[in-house]
Short mmCIF file of N, CA and C in Angstrom, two decimals:
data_model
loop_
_atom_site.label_atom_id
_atom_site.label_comp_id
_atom_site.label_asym_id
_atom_site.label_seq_id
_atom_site.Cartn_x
_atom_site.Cartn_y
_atom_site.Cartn_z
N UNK A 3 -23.99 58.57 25.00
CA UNK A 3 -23.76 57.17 24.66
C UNK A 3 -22.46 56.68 25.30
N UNK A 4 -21.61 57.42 25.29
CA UNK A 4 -20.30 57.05 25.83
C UNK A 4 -20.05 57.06 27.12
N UNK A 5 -20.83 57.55 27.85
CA UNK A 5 -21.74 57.37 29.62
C UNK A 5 -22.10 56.22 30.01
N UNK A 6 -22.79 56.01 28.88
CA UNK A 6 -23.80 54.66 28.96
C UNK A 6 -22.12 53.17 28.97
N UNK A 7 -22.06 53.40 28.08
CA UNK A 7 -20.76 52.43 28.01
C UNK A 7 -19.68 52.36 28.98
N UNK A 8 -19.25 53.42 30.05
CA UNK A 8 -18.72 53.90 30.82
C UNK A 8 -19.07 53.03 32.19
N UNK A 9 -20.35 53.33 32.44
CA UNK A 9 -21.27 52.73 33.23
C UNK A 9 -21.06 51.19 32.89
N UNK A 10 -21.55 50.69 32.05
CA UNK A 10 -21.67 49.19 31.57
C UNK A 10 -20.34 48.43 31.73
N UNK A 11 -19.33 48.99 31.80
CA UNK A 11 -17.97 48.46 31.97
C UNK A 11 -17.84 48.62 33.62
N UNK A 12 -17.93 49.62 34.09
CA UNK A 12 -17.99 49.67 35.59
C UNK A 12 -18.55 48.87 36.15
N UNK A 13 -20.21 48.64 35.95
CA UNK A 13 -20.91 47.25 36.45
C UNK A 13 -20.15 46.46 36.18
N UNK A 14 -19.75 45.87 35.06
CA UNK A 14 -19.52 44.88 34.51
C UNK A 14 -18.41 44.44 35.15
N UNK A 15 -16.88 45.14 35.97
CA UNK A 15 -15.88 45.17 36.63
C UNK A 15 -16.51 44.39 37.91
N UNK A 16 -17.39 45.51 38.23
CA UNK A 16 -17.89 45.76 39.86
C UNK A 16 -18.08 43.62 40.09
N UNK A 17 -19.08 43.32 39.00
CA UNK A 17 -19.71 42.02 39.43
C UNK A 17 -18.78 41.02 39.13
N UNK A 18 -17.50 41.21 38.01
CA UNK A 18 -16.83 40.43 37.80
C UNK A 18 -15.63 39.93 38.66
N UNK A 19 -15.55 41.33 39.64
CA UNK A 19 -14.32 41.32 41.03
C UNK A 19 -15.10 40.85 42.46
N UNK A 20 -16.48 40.95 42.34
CA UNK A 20 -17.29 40.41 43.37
C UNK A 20 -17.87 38.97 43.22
N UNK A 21 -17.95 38.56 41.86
CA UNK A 21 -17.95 36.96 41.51
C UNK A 21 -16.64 36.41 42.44
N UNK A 22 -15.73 37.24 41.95
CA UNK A 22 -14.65 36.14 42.26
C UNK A 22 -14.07 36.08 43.58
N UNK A 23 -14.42 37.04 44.55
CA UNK A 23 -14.03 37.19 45.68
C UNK A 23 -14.91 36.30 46.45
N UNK A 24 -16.13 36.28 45.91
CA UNK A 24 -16.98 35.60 46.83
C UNK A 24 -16.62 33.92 46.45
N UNK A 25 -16.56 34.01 45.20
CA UNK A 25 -16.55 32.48 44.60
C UNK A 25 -15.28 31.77 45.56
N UNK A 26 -14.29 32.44 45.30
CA UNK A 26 -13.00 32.08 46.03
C UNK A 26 -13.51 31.57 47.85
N UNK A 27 -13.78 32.56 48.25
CA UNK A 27 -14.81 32.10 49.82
C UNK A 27 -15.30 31.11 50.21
N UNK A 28 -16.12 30.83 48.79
CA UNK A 28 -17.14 29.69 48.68
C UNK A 28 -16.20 28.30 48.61
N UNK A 29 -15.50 28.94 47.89
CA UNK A 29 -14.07 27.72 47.42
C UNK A 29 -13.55 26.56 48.69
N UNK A 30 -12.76 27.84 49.08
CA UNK A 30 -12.37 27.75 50.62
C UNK A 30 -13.54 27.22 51.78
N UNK A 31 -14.09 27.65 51.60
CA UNK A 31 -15.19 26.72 52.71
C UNK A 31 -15.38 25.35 52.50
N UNK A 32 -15.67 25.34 51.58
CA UNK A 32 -16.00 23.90 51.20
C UNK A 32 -14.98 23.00 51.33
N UNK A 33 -13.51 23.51 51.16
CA UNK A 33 -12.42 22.71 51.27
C UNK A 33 -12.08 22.45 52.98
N UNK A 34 -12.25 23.55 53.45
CA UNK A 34 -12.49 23.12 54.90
C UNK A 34 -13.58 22.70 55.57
N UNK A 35 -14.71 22.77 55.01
CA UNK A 35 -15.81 21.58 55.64
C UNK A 35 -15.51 20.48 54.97
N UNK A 36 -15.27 19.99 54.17
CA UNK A 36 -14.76 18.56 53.48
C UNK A 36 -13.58 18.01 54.56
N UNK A 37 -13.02 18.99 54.93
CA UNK A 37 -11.62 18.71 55.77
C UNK A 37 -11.95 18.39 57.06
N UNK A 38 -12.99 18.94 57.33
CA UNK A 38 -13.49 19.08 58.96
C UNK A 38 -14.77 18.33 59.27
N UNK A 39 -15.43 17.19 57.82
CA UNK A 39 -16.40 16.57 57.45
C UNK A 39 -17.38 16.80 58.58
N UNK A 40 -18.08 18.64 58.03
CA UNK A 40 -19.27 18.89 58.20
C UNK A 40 -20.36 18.93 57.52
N UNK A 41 -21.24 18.86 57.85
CA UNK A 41 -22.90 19.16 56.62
C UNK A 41 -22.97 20.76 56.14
N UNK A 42 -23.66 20.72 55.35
CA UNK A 42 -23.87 22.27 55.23
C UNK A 42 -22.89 22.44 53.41
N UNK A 43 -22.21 21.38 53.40
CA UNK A 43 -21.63 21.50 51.62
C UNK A 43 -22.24 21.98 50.65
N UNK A 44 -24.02 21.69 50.56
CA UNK A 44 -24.21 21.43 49.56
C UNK A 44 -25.17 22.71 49.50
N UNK A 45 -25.38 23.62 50.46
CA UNK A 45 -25.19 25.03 50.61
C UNK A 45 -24.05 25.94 49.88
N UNK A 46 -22.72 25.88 50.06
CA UNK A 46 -21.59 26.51 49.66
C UNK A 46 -21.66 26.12 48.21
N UNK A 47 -22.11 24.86 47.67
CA UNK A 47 -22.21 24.71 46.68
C UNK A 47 -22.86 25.40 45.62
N UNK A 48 -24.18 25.53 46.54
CA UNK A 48 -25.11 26.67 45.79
C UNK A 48 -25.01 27.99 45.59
N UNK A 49 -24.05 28.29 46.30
CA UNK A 49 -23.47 29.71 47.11
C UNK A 49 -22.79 29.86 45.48
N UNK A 50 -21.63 28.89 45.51
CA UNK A 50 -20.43 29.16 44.27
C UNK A 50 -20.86 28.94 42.83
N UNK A 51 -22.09 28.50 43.12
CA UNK A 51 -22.97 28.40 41.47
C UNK A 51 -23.70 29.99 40.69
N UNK A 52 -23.70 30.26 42.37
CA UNK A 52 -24.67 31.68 41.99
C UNK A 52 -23.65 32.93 41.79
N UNK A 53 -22.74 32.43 42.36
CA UNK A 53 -20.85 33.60 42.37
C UNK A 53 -20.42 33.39 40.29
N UNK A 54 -20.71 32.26 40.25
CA UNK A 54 -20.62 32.01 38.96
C UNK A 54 -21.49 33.12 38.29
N UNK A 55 -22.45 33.06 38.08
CA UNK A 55 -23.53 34.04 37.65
C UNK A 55 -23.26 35.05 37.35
N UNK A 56 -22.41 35.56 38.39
CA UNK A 56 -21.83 37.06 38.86
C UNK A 56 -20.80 37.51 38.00
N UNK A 57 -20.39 36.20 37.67
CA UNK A 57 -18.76 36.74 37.41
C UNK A 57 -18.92 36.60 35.25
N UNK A 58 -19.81 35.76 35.33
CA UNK A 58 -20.39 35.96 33.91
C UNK A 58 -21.34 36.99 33.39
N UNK A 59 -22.02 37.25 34.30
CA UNK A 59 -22.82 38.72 33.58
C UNK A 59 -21.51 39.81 33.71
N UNK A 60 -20.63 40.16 34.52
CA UNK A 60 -19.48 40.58 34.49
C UNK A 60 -18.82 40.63 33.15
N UNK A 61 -18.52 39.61 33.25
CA UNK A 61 -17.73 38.74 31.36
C UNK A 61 -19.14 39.35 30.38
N UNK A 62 -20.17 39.82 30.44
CA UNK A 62 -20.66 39.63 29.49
C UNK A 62 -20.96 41.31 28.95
N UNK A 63 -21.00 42.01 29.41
CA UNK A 63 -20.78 43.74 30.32
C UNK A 63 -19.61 44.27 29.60
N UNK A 64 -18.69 43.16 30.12
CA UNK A 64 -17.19 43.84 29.45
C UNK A 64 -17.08 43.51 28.27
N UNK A 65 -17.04 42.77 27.82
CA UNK A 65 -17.21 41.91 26.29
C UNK A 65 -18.03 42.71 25.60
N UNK A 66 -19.91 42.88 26.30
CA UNK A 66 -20.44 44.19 24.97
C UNK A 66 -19.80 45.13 24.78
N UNK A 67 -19.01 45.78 25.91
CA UNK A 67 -18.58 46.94 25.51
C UNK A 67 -17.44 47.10 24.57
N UNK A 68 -16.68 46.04 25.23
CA UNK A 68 -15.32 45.65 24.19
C UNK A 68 -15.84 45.43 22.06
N UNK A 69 -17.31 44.82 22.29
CA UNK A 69 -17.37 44.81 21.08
C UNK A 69 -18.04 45.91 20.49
N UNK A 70 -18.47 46.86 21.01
CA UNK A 70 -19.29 47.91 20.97
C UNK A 70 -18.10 48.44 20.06
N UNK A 71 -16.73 48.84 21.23
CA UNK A 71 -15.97 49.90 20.57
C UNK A 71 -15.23 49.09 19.51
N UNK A 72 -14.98 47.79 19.22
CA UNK A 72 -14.57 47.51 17.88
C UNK A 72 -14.90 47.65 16.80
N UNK A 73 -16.95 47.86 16.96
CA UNK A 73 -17.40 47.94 15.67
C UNK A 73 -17.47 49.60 15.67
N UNK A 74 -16.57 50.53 16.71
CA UNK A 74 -16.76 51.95 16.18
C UNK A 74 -15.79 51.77 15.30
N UNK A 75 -14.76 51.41 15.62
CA UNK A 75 -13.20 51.41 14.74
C UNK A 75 -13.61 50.92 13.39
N UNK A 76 -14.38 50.17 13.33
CA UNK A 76 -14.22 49.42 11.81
C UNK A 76 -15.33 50.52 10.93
N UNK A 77 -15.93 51.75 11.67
CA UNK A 77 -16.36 52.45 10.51
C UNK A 77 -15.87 53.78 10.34
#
């Protein structure tokens, strides 16, 4: 069981440091195609919606586990 949780925090890292690296990317592009008023925005847009995704199943990974081991403590 404590494998399992091990694992679930690792994913949960893995997608939450890859949300944000990519999201950040996505960030940045868009601020320089806005700057450089090219097409193609509303691509990056979709790009940083789906980085979102990432970075919340992340948040959500770490959080079960975080609550996992609180409710060991409380028995």
């Amino acid at each position: 069981m404590k494998k399992k949780l091990e694992v679930d925090l690792i994913f949960g890292l893995i997608l939450l440091i890859f949300g944000s690296i990519s999201a950040t990317y996505g960030i940045i592009s868009v601020i320089i195609n806005i700057s450089l008023v090219q097409t193609g925005i509303f691509m990056y847009v979709k790009d940083i919606l789906f980085d979102i995704i990432f970075i919340l199943l992340g948040l959500i990974l770490i959080r079960k586990r975080r609550m996992t081991n609180l409710r060991g403590h409380n028995i």
